[in-house]
Coordinates of C-alpha atoms and ligand atoms in Angstrom, one line a residue:
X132 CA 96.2 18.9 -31.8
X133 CA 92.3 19.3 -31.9
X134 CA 91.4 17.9 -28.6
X135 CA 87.4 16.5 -29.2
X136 CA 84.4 18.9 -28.3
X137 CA 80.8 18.9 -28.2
X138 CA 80.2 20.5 -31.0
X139 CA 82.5 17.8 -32.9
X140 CA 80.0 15.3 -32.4
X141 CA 76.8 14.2 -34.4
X142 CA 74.0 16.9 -33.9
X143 CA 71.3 14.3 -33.9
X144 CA 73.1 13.1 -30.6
X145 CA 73.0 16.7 -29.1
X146 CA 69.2 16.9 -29.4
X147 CA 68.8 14.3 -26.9
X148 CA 66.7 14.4 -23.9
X149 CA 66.0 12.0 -20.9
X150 CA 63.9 13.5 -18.7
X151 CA 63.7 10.1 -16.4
X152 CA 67.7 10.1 -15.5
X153 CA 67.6 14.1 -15.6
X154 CA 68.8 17.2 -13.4
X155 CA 66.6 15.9 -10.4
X156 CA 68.2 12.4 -10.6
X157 CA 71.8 13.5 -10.3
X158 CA 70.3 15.9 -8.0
X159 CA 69.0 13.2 -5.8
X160 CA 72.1 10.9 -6.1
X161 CA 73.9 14.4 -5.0
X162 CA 71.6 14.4 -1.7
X163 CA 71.9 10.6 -1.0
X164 CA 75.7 10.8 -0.8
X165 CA 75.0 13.5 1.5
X166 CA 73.0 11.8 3.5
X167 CA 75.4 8.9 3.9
X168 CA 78.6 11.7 4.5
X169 CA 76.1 12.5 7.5
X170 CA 75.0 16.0 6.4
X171 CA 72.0 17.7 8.2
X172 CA 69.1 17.4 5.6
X173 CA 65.3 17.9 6.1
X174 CA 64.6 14.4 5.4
X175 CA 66.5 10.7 6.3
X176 CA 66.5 9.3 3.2
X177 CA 66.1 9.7 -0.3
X178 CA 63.4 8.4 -1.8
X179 CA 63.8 7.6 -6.1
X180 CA 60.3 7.6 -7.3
X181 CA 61.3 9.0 -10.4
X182 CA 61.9 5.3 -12.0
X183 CA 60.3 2.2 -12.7
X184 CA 63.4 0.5 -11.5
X185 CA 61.5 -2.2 -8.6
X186 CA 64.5 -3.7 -7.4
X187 CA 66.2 0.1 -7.1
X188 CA 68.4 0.3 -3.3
X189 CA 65.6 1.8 -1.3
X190 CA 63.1 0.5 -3.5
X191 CA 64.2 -3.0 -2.6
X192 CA 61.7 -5.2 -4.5
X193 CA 62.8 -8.9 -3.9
X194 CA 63.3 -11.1 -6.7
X195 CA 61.5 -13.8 -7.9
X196 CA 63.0 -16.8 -6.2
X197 CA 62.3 -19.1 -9.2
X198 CA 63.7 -16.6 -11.5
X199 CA 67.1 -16.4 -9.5
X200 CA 67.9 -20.2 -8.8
X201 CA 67.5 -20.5 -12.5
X202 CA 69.4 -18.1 -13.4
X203 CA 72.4 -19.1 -11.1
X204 CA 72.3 -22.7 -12.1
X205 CA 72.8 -20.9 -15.7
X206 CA 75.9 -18.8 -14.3
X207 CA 77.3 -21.6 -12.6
X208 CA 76.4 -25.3 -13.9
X209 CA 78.4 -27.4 -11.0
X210 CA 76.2 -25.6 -8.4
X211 CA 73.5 -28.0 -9.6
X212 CA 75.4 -30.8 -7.5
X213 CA 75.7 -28.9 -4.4
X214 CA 71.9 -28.0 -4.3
X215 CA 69.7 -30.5 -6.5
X216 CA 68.8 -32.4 -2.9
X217 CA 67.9 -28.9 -1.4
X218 CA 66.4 -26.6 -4.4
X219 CA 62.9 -27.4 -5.8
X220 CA 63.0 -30.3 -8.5
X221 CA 61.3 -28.1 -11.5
X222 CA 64.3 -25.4 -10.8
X223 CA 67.0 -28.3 -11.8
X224 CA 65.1 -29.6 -14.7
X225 CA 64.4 -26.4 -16.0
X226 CA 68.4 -25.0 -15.4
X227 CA 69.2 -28.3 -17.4
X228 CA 67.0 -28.4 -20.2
X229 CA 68.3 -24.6 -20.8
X230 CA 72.3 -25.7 -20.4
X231 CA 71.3 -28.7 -22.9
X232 CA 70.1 -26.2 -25.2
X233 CA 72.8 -23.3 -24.6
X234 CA 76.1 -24.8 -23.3
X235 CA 78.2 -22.0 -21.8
X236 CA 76.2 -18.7 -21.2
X237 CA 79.6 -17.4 -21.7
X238 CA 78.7 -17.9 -25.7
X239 CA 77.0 -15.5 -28.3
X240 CA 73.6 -17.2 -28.9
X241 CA 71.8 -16.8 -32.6
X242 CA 71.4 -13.3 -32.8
X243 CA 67.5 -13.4 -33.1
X244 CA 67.9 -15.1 -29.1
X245 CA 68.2 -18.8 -28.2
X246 CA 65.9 -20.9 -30.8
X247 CA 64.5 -22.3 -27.7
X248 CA 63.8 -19.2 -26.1
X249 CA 61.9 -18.1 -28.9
X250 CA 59.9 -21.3 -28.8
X251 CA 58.7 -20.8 -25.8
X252 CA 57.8 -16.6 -26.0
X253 CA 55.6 -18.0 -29.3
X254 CA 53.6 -20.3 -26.7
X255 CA 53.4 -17.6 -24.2
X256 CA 51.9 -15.4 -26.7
X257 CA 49.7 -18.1 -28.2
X258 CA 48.1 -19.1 -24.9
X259 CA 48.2 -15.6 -24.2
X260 CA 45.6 -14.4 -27.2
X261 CA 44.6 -17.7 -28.2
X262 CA 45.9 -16.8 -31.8
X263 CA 49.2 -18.6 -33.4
X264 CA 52.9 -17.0 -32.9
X265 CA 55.4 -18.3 -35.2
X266 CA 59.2 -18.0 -33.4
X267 CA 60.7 -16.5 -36.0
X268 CA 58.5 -13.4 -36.0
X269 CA 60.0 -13.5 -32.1
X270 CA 63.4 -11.5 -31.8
X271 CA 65.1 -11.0 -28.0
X272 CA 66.5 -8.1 -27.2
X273 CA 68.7 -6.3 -24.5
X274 CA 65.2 -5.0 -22.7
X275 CA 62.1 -3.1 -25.0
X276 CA 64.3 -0.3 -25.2
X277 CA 67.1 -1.8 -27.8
X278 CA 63.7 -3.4 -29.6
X279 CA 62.3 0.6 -30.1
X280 CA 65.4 1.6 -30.9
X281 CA 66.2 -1.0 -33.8
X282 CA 62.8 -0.1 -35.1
X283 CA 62.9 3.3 -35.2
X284 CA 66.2 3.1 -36.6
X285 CA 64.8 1.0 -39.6
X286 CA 61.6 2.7 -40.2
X287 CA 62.9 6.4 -40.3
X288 CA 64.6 7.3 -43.9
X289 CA 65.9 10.7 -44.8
X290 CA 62.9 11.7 -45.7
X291 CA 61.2 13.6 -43.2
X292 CA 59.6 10.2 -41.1
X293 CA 56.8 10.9 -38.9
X294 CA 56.2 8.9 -36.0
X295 CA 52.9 9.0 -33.6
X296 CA 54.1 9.5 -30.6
X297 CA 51.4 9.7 -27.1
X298 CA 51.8 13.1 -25.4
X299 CA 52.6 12.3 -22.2
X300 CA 55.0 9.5 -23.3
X301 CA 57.7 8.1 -22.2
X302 CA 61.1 9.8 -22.7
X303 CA 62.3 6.8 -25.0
X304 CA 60.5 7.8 -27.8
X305 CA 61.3 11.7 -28.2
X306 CA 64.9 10.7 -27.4
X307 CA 65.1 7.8 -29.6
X308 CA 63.6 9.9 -32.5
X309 CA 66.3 12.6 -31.7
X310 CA 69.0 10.1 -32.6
X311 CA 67.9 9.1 -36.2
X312 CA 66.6 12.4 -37.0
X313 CA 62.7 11.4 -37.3
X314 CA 60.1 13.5 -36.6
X315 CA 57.8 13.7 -33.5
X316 CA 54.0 13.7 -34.6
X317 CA 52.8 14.2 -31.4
X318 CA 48.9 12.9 -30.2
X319 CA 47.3 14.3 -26.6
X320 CA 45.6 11.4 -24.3
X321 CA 42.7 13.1 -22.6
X322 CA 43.0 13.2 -19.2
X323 CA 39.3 13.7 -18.2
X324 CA 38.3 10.7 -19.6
X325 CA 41.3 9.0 -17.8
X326 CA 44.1 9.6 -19.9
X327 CA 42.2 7.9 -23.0
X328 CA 44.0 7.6 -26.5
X329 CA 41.7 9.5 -29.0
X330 CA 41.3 8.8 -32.5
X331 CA 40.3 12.0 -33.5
X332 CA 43.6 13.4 -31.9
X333 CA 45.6 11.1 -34.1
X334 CA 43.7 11.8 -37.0
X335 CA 44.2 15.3 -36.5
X336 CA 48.2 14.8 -35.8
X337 CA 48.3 12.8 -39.1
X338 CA 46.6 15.6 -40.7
X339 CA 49.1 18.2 -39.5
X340 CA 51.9 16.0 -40.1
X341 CA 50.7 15.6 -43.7
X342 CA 50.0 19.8 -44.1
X343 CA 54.0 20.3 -42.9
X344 CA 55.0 17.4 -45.4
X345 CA 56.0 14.6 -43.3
X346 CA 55.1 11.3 -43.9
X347 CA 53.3 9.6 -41.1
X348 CA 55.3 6.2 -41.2
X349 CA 54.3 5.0 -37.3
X350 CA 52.1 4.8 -34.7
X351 CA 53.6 4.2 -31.2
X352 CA 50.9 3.3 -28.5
X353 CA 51.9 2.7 -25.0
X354 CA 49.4 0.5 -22.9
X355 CA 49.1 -0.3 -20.2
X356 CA 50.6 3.8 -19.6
X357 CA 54.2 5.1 -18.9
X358 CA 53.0 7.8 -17.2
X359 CA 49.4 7.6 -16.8
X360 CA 48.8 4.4 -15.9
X361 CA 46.3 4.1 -18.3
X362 CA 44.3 1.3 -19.9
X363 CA 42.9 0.5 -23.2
X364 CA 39.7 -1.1 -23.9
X365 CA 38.9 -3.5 -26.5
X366 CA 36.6 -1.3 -28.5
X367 CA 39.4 1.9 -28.7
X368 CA 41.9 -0.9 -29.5
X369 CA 39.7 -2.1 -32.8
X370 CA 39.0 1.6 -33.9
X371 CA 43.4 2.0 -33.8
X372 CA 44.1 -0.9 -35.9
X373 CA 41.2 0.3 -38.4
X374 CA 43.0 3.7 -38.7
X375 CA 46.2 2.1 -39.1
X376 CA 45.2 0.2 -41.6
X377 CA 43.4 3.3 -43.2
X378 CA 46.8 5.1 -43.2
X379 CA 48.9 2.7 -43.7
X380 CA 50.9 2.9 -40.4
X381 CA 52.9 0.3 -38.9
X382 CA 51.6 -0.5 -35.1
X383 CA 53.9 -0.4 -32.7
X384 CA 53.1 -1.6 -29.2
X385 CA 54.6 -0.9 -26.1
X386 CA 53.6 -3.8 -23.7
X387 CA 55.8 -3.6 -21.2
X388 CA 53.6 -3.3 -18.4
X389 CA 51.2 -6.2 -19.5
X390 CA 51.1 -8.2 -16.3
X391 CA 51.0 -4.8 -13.9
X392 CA 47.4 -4.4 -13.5
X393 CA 45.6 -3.3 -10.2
X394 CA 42.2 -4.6 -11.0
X395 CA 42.6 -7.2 -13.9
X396 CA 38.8 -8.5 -13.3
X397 CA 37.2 -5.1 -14.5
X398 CA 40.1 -4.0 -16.5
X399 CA 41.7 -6.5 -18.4
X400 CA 44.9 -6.4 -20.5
X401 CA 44.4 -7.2 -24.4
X402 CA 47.4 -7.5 -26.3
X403 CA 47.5 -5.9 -30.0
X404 CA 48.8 -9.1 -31.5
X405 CA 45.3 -10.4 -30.4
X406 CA 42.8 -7.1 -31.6
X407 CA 45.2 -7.9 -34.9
X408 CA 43.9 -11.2 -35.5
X409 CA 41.0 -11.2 -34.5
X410 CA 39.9 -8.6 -36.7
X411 CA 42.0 -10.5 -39.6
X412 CA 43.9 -7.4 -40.0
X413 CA 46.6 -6.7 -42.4
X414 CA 48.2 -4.3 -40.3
X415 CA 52.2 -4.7 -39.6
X416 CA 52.3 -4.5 -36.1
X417 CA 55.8 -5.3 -33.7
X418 CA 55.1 -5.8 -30.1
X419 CA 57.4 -5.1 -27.3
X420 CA 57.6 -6.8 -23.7
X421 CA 60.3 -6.8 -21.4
X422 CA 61.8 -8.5 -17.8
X423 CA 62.3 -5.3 -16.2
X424 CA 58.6 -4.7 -15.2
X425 CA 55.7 -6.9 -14.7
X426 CA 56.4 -9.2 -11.1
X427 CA 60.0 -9.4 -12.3
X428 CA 61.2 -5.9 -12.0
X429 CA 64.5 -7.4 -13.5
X430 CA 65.8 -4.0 -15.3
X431 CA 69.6 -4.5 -14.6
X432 CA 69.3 -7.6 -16.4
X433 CA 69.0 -6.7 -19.5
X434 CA 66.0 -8.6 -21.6
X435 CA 63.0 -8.3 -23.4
X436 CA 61.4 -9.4 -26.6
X437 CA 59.6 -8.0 -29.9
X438 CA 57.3 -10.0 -31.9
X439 CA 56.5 -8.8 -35.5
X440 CA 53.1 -9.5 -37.2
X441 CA 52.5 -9.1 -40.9
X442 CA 55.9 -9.1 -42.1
X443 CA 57.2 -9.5 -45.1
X444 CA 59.6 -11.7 -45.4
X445 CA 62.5 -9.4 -46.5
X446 CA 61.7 -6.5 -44.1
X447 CA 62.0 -9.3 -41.3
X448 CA 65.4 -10.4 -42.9
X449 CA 66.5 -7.0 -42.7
X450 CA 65.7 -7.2 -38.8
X451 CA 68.0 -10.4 -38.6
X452 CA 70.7 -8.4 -40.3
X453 CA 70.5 -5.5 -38.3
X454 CA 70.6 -7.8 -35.4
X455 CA 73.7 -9.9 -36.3
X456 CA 75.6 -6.7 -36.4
X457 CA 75.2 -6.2 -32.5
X458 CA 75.8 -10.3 -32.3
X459 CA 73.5 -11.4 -29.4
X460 CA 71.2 -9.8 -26.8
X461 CA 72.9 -11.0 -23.1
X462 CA 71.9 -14.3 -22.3
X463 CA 71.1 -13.8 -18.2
X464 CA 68.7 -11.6 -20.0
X465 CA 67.5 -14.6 -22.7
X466 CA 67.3 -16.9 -19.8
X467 CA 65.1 -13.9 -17.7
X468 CA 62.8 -14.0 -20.6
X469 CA 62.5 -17.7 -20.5
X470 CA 61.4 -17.6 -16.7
X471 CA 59.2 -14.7 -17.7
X472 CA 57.6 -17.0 -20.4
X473 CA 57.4 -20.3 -18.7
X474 CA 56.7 -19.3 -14.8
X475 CA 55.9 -21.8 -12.5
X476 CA 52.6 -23.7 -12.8
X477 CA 50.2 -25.0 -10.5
X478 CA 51.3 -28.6 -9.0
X479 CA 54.9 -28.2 -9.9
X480 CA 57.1 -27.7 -6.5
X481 CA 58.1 -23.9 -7.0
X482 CA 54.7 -23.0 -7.8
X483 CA 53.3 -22.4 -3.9
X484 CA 56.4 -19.8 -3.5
X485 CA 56.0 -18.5 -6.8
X486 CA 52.5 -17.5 -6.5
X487 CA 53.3 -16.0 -3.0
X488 CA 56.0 -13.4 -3.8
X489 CA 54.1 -12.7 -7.1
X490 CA 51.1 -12.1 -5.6
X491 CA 52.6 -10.0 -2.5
X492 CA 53.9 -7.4 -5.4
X493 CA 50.9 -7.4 -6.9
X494 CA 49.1 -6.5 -3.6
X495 CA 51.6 -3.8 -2.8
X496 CA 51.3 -2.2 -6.2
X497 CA 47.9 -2.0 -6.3
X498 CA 47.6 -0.4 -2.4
X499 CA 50.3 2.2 -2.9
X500 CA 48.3 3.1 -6.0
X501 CA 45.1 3.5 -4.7
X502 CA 46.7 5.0 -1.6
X503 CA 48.7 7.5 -2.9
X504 CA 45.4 8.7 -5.5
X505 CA 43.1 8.9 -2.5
X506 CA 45.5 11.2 -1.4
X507 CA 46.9 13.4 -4.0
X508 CA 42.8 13.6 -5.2
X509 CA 42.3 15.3 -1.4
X510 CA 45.1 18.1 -1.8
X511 CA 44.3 21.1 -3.1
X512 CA 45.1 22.4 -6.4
X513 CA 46.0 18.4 -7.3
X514 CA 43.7 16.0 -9.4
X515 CA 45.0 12.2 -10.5
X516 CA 43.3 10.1 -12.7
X517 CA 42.8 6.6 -10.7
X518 CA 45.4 3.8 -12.4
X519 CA 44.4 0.7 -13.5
X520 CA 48.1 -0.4 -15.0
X521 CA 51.4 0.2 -14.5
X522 CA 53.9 1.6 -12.1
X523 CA 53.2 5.5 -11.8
X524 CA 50.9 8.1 -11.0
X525 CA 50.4 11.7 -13.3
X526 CA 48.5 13.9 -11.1
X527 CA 48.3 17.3 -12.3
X528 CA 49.1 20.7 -10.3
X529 CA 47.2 23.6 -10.4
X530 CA 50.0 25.8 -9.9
X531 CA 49.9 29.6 -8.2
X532 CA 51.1 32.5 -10.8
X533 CA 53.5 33.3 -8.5
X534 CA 54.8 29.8 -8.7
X535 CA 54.9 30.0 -12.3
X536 CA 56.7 33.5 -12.1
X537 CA 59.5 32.2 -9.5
X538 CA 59.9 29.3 -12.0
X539 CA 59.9 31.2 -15.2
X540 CA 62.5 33.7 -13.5
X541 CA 65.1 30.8 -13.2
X542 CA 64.2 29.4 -16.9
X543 CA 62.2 26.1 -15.3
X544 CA 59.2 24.9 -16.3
X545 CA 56.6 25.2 -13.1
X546 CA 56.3 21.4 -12.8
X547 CA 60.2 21.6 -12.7
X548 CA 60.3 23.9 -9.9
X549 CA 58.2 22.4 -7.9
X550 CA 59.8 19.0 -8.1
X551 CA 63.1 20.2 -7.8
X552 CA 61.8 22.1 -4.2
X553 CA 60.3 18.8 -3.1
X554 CA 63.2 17.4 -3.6
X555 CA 65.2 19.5 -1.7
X556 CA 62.5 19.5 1.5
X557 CA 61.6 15.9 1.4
X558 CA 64.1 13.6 -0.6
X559 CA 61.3 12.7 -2.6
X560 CA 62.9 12.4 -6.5
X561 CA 59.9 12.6 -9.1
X562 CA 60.3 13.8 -12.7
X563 CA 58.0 16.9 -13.7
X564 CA 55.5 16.7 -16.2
X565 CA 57.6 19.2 -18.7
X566 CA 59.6 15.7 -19.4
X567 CA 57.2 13.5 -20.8
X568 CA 55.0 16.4 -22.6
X569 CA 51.7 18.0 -21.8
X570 CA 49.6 20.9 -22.8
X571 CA 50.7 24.5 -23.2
X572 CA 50.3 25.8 -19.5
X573 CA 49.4 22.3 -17.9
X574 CA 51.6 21.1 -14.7
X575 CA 51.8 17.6 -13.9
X576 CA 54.8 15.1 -11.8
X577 CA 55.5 11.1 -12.3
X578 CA 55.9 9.4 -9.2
X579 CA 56.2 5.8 -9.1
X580 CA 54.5 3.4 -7.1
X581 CA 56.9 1.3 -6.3
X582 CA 58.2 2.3 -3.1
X583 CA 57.7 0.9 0.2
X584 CA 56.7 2.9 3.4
X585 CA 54.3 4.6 1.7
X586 CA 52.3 5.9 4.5
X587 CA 55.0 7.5 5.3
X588 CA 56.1 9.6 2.6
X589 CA 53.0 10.5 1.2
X590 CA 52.8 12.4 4.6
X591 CA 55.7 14.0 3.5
X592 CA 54.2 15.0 -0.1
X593 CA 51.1 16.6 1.5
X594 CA 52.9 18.9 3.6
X595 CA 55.1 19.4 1.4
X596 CA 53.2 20.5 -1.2
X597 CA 50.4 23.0 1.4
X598 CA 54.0 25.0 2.5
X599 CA 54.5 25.4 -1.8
X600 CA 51.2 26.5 -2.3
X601 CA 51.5 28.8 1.2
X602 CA 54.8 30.2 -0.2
X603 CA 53.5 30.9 -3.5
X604 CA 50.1 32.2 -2.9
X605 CA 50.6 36.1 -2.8
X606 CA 49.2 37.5 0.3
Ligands
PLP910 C1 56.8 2.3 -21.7 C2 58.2 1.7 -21.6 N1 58.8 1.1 -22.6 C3 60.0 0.6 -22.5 C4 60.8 0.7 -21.4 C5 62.1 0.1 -21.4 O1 62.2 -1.1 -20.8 P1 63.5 -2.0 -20.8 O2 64.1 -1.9 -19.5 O3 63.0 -3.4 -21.2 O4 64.4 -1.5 -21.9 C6 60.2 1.3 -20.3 C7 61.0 1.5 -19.1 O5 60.7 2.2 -18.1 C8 58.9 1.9 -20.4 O6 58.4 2.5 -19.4

């Protein structure tokens, strides 16, 4: 018998890459268990900054309280009788309004998500941009990524699709892409001006596209960052959804981080949904949020949302079909997306608690941030653009040619060598630039600014990264 290789198995799946959960990840997983079998290794711990994953062991993010007494009232109804003298009265009212509406989470829910569910994502977004979201435009998902992955699936045909895709992006969309054989039509952000998304860039990627004989179908935009941390304004938003509309591209919006923002006074989050009405635009746009980032850092939960705009009627049928055929996204992540949605409000009795650990993550973020670019802008050879949104941090290496030798010799990128020795020296697990794409010759690393101690291990970066640069530089 034919026992089942690699090369038996659908090419499209081969061409997959995932730079996030890559060689340094197992690598680091390698070190922690190490570490715990109580090997000698530079460093005490291991330090997974390679992944937006806040409530990661190490990372230790706590979760919302509100979110979690919901959520167990949800897994367990008669608890409600044990604790409804003890837990906050909204909590209660809010588990039981869901269970009237749900029953047993135990059940598959309408495949489009809990009707309710949906009802209350449509206010979210209406109070959100002040414009009108109808709940059936609104599908839940198993987190953004099943959302980008339905899409892609449906807008790539056999005929050579092209899809606009940031460079640097996140790994999701080159590997998504991979899968149903659609073609990257990649766009550079410009990192002096702060990792800004240019039109002339796009224009010109549409224009190659269109010389090779691919159809631009797509235009995936990524804001706030994954991995720049970068913000759009207004003005660059409009000037997107006029060229959209000039091409004819569908919009599609990675929101994800919409509530991480550092400084939301001077740089404010606009959704697409909103720049879409308000310019009465015609554009088809589908807009993607999630519980796994934001205050909630719920990942391992499993829920997120898409909205569609400008749909007709049939293409949004063909979602529901498409849908049905994977039943139901997982309703702990449905009822995450209803806490996400309806959070605590000012007056109600979980509000004071609420507003205290939200407001603590917030804070953290936004200090580790600033921290940790204060301090990768005063190392040598190192630049980082300052981050208004999101989890991570791009700086960019100015590598020696001796570095880029060594690494060339063992077939790594340069960013890849160096990550993978400050792995080995510190415990600290980044993911080299060469994984989310940059320019011919550039170096860059992610690193996330989620964990705690920072002080600490930033310590451990600098020094780290004056012995590369002493070990490199030739005498
Ligand atoms: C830009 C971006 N989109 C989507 C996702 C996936 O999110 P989810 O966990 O909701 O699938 C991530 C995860 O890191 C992300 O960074």
């Amino acid at each position: 018998m034919h026992q089942l290789t690699v090369a038996d198995l659908n090419p499209a799946v081969l061409n997959v890459q995932y730079a996030v959960r890559g060689e340094l990840a197992i690598k680091a997983e390698d070190l922690r268990n190490k570490l715990e079998a109580g090997h000698d290794l530079p460093f005490k711990r291991v330090i997974n900054s390679n992944i937006g994953n806040p409530q990661q062991k190490g990372l230790d993010q706590p979760p919302i309280t509100f979110t979690r007494q919901v959520a167990a009232l949800m897994e367990y109804p008669p608890l409600i009788d044990l604790v409804k003298d003890k837990w906050p009265s909204d909590v209660i009212e809010r588990a039981q309004e869901l269970q009237k509406e749900i029953g047993s989470i135990g059940a598959y829910s309408h495949s489009k998500g809990v009707p309710l569910i949906r009802k209350h994502v449509a206010q979210f977004i209406e109070e959100r941009d002040g414009y009108s979201s109808d709940p059936e435009d609104i599908f839940l998902t198993g987190g953004a990524s099943a959302g980008v992955s339905l899409l892609l699936n449906v807008l790539i045909t056999p005929h050579k699709t092209g899809i606009l895709i940031p460079i640097p992006q996140y790994p999701l969309y080159t590997a998504t892409l991979a899968q149903f054989n659609g073609i990257p039509l990649p766009y550079h952000l410009s990192e002096p001006q702060g990792w800004s998304t240019s039109l002339h860039e796009i224009e010109d990627a549409i224009a190659q596209g269109k010389k090779d004989g691919i159809a631009p179908r797509a235009l995936v935009i990524i804001n706030p960052g994954n991995p720049t941390g970068s913000l759009l304004d207004l003005e660059t938003m409009e000037s997107v959804v006029r060229l959209c509309e000039k091409h004819s591209l569908i919009l599609l919006a990675d929101e994800v981080y919409q509530s991480n923002l550092h400084s939301p006074d001077t740089h404010p989050f606009f959704s697409f949904k909103y720049v879409v009405r308000k310019l009465d635009s015609p554009v088809g746009l589908v807009s993607f949020h999630s519980i796994s980032k934001g205050i909630k850092g719920e990942c391992g939960r499993r829920g997120g949302y898409f909205e569609c705009t400008n749909f007709r009627e049939d293409v949004r049928a063909l979602l529901y079909k498409m849908v049905s055929v994977g039943l139901c996204p997982p309703l702990s992540g449905q009822i995450g997306v209803d806490s996400m949605v309806r959070p605590p409000q000012p007056g109600s009795p979980s509000y004071a608690l609420w507003k205290e650990e939200t407001d603590t993550i917030h804070g953290a973020l936004a200090q580790r941030t600033k921290i940790m670019t204060d301090r990768l802008n005063a190392l040598p050879g190192v630049s980082c653009v300052q981050s208004p949104g999101a989890l991570y941090l791009y700086p960019r290496l100015e590598l020696p040619a001796d570095a880029v030798a060594a690494a060339r010799k063992l077939g790594k990128e340069p960013d890849a060598l160096y990550a993978m020795e400050l792995l080995d020296e510190t415990g600290i697990c980044v993911v080299p630039g060469s994984g989310f794409g940059q320019k011919e010759g550039e170096a860059h690393y992610r690193l996330t600014c989620l964990c705690p101690g920072v002080e600490e291990y930033v310590v451990a970066l600098e020094e780290f990264h004056k012995k590369f640069l002493a070990k490199y530089s030739s005498a």
